[in-house]
Coordinates of C-alpha atoms and ligand atoms in Angstrom, one line a residue:
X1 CA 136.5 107.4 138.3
X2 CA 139.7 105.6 137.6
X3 CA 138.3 102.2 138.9
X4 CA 134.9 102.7 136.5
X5 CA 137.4 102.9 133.5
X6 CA 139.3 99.8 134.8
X7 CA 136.1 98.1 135.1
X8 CA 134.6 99.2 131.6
X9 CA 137.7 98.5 129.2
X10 CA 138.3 95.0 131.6
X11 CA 135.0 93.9 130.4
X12 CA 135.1 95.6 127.2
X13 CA 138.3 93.6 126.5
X14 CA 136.1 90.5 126.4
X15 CA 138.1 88.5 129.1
X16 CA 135.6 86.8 131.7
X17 CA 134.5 88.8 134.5
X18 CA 135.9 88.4 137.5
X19 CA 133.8 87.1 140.7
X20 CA 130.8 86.9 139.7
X21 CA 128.6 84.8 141.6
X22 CA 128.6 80.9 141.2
X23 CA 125.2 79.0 141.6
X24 CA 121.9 79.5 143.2
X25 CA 121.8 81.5 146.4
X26 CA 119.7 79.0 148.5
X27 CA 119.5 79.5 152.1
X28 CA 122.2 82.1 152.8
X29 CA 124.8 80.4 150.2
X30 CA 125.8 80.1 146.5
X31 CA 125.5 76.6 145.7
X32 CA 125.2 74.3 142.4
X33 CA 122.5 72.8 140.8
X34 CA 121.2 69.7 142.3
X35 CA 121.5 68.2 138.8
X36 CA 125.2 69.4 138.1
X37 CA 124.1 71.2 135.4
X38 CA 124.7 75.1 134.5
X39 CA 124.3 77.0 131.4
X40 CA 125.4 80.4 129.7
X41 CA 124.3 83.7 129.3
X42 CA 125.2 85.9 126.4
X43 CA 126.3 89.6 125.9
X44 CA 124.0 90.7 123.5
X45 CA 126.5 93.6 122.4
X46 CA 129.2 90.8 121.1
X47 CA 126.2 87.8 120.5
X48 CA 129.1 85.9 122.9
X49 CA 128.9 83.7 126.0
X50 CA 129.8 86.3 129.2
X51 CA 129.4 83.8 132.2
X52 CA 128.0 80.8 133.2
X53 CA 125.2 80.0 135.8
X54 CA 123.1 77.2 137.2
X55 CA 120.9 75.4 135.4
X56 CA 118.3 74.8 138.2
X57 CA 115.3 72.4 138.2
X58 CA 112.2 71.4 140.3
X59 CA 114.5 70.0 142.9
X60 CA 116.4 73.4 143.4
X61 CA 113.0 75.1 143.7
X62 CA 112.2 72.5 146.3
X63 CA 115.0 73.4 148.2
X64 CA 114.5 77.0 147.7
X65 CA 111.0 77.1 148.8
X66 CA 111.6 74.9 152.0
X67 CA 114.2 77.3 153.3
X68 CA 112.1 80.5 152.0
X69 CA 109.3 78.9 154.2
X70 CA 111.6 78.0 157.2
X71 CA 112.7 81.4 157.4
X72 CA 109.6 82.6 157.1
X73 CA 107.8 81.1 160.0
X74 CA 111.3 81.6 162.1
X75 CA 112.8 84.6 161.3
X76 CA 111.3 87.1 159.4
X77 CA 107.5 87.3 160.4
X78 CA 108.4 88.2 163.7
X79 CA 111.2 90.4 163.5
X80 CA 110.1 94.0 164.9
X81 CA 109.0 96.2 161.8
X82 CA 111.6 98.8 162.5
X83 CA 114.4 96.2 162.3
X84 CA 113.7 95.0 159.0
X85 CA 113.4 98.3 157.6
X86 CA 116.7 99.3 159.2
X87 CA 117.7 96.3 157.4
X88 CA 116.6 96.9 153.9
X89 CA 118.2 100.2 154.2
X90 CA 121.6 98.9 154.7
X91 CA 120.7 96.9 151.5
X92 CA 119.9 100.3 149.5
X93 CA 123.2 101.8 150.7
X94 CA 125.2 98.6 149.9
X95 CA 123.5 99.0 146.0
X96 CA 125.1 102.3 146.0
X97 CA 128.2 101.2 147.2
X98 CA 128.5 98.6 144.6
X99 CA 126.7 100.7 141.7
X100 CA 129.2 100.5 138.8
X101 CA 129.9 96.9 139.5
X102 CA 126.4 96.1 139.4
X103 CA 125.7 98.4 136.3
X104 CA 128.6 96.7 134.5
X105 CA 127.3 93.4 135.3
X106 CA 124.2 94.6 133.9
X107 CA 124.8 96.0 131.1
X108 CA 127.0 92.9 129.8
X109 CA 124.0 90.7 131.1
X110 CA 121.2 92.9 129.4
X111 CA 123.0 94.6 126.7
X112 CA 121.4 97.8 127.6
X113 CA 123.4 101.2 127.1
X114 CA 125.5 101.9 130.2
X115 CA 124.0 105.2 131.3
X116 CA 120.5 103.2 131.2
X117 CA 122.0 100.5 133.4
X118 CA 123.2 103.0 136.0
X119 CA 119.7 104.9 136.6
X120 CA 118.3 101.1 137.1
X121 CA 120.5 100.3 139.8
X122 CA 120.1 103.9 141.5
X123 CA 116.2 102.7 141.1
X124 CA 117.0 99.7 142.6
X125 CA 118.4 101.5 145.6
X126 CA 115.8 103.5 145.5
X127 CA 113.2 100.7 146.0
X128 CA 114.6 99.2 148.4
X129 CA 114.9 102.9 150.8
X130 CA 111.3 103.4 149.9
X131 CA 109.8 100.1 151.1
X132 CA 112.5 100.5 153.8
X133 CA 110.4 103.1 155.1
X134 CA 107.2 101.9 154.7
X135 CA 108.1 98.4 157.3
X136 CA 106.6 100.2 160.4
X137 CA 104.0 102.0 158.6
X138 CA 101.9 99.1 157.7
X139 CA 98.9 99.4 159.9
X140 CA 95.4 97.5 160.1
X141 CA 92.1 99.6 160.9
X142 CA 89.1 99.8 163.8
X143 CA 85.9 99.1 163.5
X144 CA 82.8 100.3 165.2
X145 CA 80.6 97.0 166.3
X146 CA 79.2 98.8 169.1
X147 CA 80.2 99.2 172.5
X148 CA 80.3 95.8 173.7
X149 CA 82.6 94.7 170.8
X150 CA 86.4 95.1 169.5
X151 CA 87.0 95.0 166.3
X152 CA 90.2 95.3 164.5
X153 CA 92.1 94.2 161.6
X154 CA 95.8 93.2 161.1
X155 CA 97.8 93.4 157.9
X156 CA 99.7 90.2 158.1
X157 CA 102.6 89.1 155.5
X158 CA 101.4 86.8 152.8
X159 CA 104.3 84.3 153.2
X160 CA 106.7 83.1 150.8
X161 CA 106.4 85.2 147.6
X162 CA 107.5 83.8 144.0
X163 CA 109.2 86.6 142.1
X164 CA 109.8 85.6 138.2
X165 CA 111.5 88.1 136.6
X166 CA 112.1 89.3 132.9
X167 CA 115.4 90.2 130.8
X168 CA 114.7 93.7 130.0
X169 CA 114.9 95.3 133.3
X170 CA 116.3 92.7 135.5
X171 CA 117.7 94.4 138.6
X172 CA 115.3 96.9 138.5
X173 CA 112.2 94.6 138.5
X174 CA 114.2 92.4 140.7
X175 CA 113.9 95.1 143.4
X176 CA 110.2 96.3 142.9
X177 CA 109.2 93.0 143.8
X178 CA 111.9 91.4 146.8
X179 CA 111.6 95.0 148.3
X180 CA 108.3 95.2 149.1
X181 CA 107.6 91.4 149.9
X182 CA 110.4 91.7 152.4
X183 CA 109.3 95.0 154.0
X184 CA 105.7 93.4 154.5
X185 CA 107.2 90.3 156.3
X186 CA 107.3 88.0 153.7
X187 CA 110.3 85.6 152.3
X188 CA 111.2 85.2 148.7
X189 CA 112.1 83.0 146.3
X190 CA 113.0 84.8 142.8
X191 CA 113.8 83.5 139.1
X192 CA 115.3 85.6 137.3
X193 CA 115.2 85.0 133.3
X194 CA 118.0 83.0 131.7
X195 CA 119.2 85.4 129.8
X196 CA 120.1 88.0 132.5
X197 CA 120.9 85.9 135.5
X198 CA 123.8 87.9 137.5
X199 CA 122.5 91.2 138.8
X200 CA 120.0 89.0 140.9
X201 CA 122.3 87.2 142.1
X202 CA 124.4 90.1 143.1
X203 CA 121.6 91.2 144.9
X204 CA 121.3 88.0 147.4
X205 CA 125.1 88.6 148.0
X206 CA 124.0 92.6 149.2
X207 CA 120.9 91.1 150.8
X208 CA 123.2 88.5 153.0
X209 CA 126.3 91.4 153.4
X210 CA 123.1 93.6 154.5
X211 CA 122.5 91.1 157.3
X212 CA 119.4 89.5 155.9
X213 CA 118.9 86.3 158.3
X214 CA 119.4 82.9 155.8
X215 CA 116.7 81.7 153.6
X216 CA 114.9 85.0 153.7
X217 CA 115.7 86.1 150.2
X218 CA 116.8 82.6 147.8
X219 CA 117.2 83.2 144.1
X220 CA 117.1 79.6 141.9
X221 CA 118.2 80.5 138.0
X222 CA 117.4 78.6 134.8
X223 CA 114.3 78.6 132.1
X224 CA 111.4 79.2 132.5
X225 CA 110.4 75.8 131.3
X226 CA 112.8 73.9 134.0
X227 CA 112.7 76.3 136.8
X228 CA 110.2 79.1 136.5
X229 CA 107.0 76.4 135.7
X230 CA 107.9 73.9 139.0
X231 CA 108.1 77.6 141.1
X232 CA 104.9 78.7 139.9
X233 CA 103.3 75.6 140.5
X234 CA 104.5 74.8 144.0
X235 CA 102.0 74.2 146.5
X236 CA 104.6 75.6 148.9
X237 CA 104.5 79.5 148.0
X238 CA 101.4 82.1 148.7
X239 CA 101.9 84.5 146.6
X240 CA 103.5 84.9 142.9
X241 CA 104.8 88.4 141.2
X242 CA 105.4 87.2 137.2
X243 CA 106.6 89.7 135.0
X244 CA 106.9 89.1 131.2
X245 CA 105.0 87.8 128.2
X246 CA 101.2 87.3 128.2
X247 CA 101.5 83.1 126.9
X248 CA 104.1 82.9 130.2
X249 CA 101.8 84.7 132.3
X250 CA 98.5 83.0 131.4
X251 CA 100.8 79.8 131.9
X252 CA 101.9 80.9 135.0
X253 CA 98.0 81.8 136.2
X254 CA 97.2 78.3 135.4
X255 CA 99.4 76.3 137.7
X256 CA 98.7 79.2 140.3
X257 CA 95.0 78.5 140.0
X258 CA 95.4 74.6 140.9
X259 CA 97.2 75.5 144.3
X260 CA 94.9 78.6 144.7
X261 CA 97.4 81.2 144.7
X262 CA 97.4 84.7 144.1
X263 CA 98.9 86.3 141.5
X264 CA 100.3 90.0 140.1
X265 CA 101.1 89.9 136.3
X266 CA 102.4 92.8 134.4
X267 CA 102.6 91.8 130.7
X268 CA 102.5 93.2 127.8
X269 CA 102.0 96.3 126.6
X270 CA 101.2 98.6 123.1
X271 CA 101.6 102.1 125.2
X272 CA 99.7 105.1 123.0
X273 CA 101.6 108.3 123.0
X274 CA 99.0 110.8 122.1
X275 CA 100.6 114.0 120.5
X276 CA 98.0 116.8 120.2
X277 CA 98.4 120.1 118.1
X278 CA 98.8 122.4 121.6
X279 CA 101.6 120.8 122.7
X280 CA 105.3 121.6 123.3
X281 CA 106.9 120.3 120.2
X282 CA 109.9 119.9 121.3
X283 CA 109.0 118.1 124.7
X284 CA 107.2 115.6 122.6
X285 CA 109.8 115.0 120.3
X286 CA 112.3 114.4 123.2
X287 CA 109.1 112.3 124.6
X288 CA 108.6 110.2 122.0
X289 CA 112.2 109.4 121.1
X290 CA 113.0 108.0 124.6
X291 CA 109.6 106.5 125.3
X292 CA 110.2 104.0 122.0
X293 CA 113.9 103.8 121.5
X294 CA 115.0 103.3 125.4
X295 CA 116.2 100.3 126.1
X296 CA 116.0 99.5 122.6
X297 CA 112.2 99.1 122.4
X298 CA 112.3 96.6 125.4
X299 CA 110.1 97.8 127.9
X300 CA 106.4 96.7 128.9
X301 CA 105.7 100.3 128.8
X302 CA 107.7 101.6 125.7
X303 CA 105.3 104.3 123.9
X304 CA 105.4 102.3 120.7
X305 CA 101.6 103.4 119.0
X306 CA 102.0 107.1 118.1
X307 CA 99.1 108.9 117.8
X308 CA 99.8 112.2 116.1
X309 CA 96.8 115.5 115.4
X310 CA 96.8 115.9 111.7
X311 CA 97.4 120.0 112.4
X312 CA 101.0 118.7 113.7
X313 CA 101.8 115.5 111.5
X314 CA 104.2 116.3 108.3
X315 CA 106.6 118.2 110.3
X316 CA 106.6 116.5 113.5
X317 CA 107.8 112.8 111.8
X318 CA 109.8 114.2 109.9
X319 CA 111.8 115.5 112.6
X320 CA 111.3 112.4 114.4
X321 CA 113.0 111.1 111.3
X322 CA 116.1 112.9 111.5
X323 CA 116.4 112.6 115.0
X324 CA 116.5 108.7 115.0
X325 CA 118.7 109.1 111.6
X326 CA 121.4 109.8 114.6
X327 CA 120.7 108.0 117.1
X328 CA 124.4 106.3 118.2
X329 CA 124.4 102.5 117.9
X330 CA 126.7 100.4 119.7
X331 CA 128.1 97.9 122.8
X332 CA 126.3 99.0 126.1
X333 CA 129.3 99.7 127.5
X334 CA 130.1 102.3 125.3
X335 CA 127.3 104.1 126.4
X336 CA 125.4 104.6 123.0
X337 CA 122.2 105.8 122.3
X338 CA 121.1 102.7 121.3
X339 CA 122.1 99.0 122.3
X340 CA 121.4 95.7 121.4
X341 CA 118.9 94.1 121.5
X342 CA 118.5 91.1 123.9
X343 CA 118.4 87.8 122.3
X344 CA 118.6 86.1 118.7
X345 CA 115.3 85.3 119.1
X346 CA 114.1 88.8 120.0
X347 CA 116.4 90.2 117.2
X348 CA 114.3 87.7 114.6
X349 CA 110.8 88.1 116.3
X350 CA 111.1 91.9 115.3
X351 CA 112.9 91.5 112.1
X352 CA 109.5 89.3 111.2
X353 CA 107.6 92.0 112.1
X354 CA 108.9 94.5 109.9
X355 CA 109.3 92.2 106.6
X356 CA 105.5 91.3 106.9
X357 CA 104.5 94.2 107.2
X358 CA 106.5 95.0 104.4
X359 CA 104.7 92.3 102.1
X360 CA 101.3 94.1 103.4
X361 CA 102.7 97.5 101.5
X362 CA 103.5 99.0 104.8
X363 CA 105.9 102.0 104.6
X364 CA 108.7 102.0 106.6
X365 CA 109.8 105.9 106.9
X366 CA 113.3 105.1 108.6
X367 CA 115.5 102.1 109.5
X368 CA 113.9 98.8 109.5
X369 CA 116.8 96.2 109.2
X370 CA 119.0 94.5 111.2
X371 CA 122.6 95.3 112.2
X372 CA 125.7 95.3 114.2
X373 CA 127.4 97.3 116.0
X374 CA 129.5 99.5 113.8
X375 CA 133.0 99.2 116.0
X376 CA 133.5 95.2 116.1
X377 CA 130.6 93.7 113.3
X378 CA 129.2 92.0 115.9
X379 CA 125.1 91.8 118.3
X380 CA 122.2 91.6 118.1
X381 CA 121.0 95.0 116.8
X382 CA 118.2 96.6 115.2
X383 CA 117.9 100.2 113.5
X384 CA 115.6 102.4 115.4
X385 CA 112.7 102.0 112.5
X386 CA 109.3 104.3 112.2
X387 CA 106.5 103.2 110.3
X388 CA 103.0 104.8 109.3
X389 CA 100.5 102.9 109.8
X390 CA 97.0 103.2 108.2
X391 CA 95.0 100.4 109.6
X392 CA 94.4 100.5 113.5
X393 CA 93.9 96.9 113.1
X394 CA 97.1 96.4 111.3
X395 CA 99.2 93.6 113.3
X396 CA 102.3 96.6 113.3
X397 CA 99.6 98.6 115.6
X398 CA 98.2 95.5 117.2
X399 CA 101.0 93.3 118.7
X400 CA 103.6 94.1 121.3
X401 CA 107.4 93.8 119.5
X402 CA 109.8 94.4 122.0
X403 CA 111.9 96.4 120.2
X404 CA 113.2 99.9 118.8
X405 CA 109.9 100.1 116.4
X406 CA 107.7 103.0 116.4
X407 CA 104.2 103.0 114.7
X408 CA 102.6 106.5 113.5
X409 CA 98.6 107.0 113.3
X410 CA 96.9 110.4 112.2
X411 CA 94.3 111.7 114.4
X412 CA 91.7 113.9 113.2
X413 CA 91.1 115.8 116.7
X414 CA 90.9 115.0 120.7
X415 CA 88.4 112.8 120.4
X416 CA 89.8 110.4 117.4
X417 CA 93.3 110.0 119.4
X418 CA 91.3 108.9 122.1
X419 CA 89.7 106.5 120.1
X420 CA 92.8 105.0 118.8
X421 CA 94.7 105.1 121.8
X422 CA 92.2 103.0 123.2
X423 CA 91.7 100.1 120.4
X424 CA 94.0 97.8 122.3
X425 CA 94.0 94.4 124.0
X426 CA 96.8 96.2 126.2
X427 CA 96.4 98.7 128.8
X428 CA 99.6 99.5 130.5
X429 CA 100.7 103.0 130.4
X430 CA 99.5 106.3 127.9
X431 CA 101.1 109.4 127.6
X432 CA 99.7 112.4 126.5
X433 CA 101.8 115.4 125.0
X434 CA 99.3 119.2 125.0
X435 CA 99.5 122.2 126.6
X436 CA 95.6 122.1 127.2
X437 CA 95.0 121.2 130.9
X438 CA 91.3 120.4 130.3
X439 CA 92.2 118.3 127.0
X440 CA 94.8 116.3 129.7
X441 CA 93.0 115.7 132.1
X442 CA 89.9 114.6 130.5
X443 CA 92.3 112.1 128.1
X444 CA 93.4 111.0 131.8
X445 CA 89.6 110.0 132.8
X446 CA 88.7 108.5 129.4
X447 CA 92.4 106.6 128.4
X448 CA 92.3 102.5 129.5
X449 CA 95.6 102.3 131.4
X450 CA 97.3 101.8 134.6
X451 CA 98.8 105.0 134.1
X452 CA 98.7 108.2 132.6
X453 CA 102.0 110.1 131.9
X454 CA 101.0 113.8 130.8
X455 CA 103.9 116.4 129.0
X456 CA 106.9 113.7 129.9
X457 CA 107.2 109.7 129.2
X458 CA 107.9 107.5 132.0
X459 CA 107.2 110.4 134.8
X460 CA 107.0 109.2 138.1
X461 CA 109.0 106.6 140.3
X462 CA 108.8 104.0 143.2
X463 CA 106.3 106.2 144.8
X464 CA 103.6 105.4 141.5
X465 CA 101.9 102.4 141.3
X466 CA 102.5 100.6 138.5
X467 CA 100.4 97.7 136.2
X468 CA 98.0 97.3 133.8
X469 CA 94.9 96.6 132.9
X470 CA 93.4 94.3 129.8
X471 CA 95.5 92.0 128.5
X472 CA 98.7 93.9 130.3
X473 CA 97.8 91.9 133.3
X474 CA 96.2 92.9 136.9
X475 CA 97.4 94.0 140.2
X476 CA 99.7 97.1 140.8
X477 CA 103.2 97.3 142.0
X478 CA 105.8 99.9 143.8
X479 CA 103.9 102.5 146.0
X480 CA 102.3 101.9 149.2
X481 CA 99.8 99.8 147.0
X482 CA 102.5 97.7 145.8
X483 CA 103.1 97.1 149.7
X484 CA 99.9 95.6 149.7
X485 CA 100.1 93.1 147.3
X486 CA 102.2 90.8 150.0
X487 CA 99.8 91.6 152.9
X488 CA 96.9 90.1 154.0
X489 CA 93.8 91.2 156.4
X490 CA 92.7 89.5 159.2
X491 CA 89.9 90.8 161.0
X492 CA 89.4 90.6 164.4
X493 CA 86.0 90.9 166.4
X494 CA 86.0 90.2 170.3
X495 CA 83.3 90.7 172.7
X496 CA 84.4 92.5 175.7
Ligands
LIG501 P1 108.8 85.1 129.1 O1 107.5 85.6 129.6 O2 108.7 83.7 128.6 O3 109.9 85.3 130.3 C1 109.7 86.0 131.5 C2 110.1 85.2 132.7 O4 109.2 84.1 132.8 C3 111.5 84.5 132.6 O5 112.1 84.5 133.9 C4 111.2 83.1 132.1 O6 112.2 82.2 132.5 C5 109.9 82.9 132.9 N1 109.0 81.9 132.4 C6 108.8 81.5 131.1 N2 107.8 80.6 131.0 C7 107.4 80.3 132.3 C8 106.5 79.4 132.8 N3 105.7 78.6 132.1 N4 106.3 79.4 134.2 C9 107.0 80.2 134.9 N5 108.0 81.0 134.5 C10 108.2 81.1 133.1 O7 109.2 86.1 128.0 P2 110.3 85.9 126.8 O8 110.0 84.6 126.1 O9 111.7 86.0 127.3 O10 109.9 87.1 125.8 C11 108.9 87.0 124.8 C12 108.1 88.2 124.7 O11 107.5 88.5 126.0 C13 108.9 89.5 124.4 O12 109.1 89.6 123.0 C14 108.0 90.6 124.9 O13 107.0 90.8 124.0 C15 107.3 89.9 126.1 N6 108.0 90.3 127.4 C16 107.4 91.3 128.1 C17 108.0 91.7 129.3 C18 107.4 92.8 130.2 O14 108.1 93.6 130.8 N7 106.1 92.8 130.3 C19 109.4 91.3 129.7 C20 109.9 90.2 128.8 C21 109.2 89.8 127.7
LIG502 MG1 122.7 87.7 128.8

């Protein structure tokens, strides 16, 4: 306990952070740029530089993908199932024996609240024993083409898998993706997003402590523009996992289409949570304040549209009201209820938000300004903000903001919420709050989404397949179908 204080006021103190890795991890070592050139990321708690990192380009990638595809056809294919997932289990015990490093590192990356940063490395960990068990488990079928015939399929690994990765949950959707790829056979080659660099990084250094044979796992860093774009557009890799905003995805579908390579995009999301009259009030207020102001609003899954019965409504925001009236604000590291948000841009994109709809007579019933954090004046924060909204159509309900900004619509009845929930070009997640097991269950059938979370937000874990449908993108990751995503059938028919 001593050491996670030492490690907490050291980086709270605002010196650099010791020994963080240097460069891209290419073929089993750190190394710079093939340019020379590196850039920095900021803590969003102090809207100041934290470290400094490569500033990779189609060259790195180049490099990166050679050695992912080297290893692939080498090392990693071939190695007995049982081996590899011995392997990735090592790497789930070395993320818990590095936890509050890694949380740290996260946090100062991210700006997220401390506490949140520790349950996404555990999940990392927790990824990486799941998938760890799955590596011998991955078997192909029979078939029955009559008695003078075998037939018989294989699940091979894709290859070398792309992993482009988002700010908001770095390690954790770091994980979900290298996890699985390697348990199925395949190599990697992951970019994480500018802004929150390290944790991946960490990562290769436990994959390569772990044992992991060189090249297997590579991580390149830089922008999307410089680095991300020449990786998604490689003719080298067979298989891309691109998590983040629907204009980068559609991007990233288009130079996947010219190579004919397949794709899993999780994007955006405008998650519903449906609040009926039958429901345990004070389960859906704790729902609802954690599904919207988590992560400060930054989550392709925040419940950010909710949709409340009319029997329920008065009372219900106005304790949501006074709830987020005391919500704690401050540096991640102090473990607040709310952080930062990520980015100067992010901070303005939602500031927009709120002053238009402002000018369009919209009510905002708490917060809805920026601010800092009240110990040092300083980040990127916004105040946990509700608004009514009367128009389903209103660009408030409409567009995904990324941040701590919760929209309220009246339903009449059942059947209304339903409707609403489901006037969306997302589809990701929906949550439903009743104590009605037919009303649940039906909403389950009828509501567009990946998946349904009934009587608690973000129920469920690596075990749940995860993604969207609509506009949030195709393809589902973590479970045993998220396995699949980096396997490919051959079929075999022989006559004997
Ligand atoms: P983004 O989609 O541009 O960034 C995500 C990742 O894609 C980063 O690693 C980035 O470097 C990379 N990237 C960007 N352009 C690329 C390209 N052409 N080819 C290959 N890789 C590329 O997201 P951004 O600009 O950081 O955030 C903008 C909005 O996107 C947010 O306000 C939010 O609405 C949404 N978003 C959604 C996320 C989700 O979890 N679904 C995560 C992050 C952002
Ligand atoms: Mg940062």
């Amino acid at each position: 306990m001593k050491n996670q204080k030492d490690l907490i006021d050291r980086a709270l103190s605002g010196d650099p952070f010791p020994g963080l890795p240097q460069g891209h991890f290419i073929d089993g070592t750190f190394c710079a740029a093939a340019a020379g050139r590196s850039m920095e990321s900021l803590d969003p708690g102090r809207a100041e530089a934290f470290a400094a990192f490569a500033r990779g380009d189609a060259a790195d990638v180049d490099a990166a993908v050679a050695s992912a595809r080297q290893a692939f056809e080498t090392q990693w294919r071939d190695m007995p199932a049982a081996e590899r997932g011995r392997l990735l289990q090592r790497v789930a015990e070395l993320i818990r024996e590095n936890a509050e490093r890694l949380a740290v590192v996260e946090c100062l990356d991210s700006g997220k609240p401390i506490g949140e940063a520790r349950g996404d490395i555990q999940g990392a960990a927790r990824a990486f024993e799941y998938y760890a068990g799955a590596c011998d488990k991955l078997q192909g079928d029979t078939f029955p083409i009559g008695p003078a015939y075998l037939g018989y399929s294989l699940q091979e690994p894709v290859g070398v898998a792309a992993q482009i990765i988002p700010w908001n949950f770095p390690i954790s959707t770091a994980a979900r993706g290298i996890a699985p790829a390697l348990a199925a056979g395949c190599t990697v080659v992951a970019k994480p997003a500018e802004q929150t660099p390290f944790t991946a990084l960490l990562l290769a250094e436990i994959l390569k402590e772990a044992g992991l044979p060189d090249g297997v796992c590579n991580v390149v860093t830089g922008t999307g523009a410089e680095a991300g774009a020449p990786l998604a557009a490689h003719d080298g890799i067979d298989h891309i996992t691109f998590t983040g905003s629907v204009a980068s995805g559609t991007a990233v579908m288009k130079a996947a289409a010219e190579n004919v390579t397949r794709v899993v995009l999780e994007l955006g999301g405008k998650s519903p949570v449906i609040v009926l009259g039958d429901c345990d009030r004070e389960a859906a207020l704790d729902g609802v304040m954690g599904a919207i102001f988590e992560n400060a609003g930054q989550i392709c899954s925040a419940g950010s549209r909710l949709i409340v019965e009319r029997s329920l409504h008065d009372g219900f925001v106005e304790a949501l009201c006074r709830r987020t009236e005391k919500l704690t604000l401050g540096h991640g590291l102090r473990d607040p209820q709310l952080g930062p948000v990520n980015s100067a841009e992010q901070l303005a994109r939602i500031a927009g938000f709120i002053e238009r709809a402002r000018e369009r007579g919209i009510e905002v019933a708490t917060g809805g300004a920026e601010t800092t954090d009240p110990e040092t004046g300083k980040g990127w924060f916004f105040q946990p903000t509700i608004a009514a909204a009367d128009s389903p159509n209103d660009e408030l309900v409409q567009e995904e903001i990324f941040g701590p900004v919760l929209t309220v619509q009246i339903a009449e009845d059942p059947e209304h919420a339903l409707t609403l929930a489901n006037n969306s070009q997302y589809a990701l997640v929906a949550g439903v709050y009743t104590g009605n097991f037919a009303h649940a269950h039906r909403m389950a059938q009828r509501l567009d989404a990946g998946q349904i979370y009934i009587n608690e937000y973000f129920a469920g874990g690596i075990e749940v397949p995860f993604g969207g449908n609509k506009k949030s993108g195709f393809g589902r990751e973590k479970g045993l179908e998220g396995l699949l995503s980096y396997c490919r059938t051959k079929a075999v028919a022989a006559r004997i």
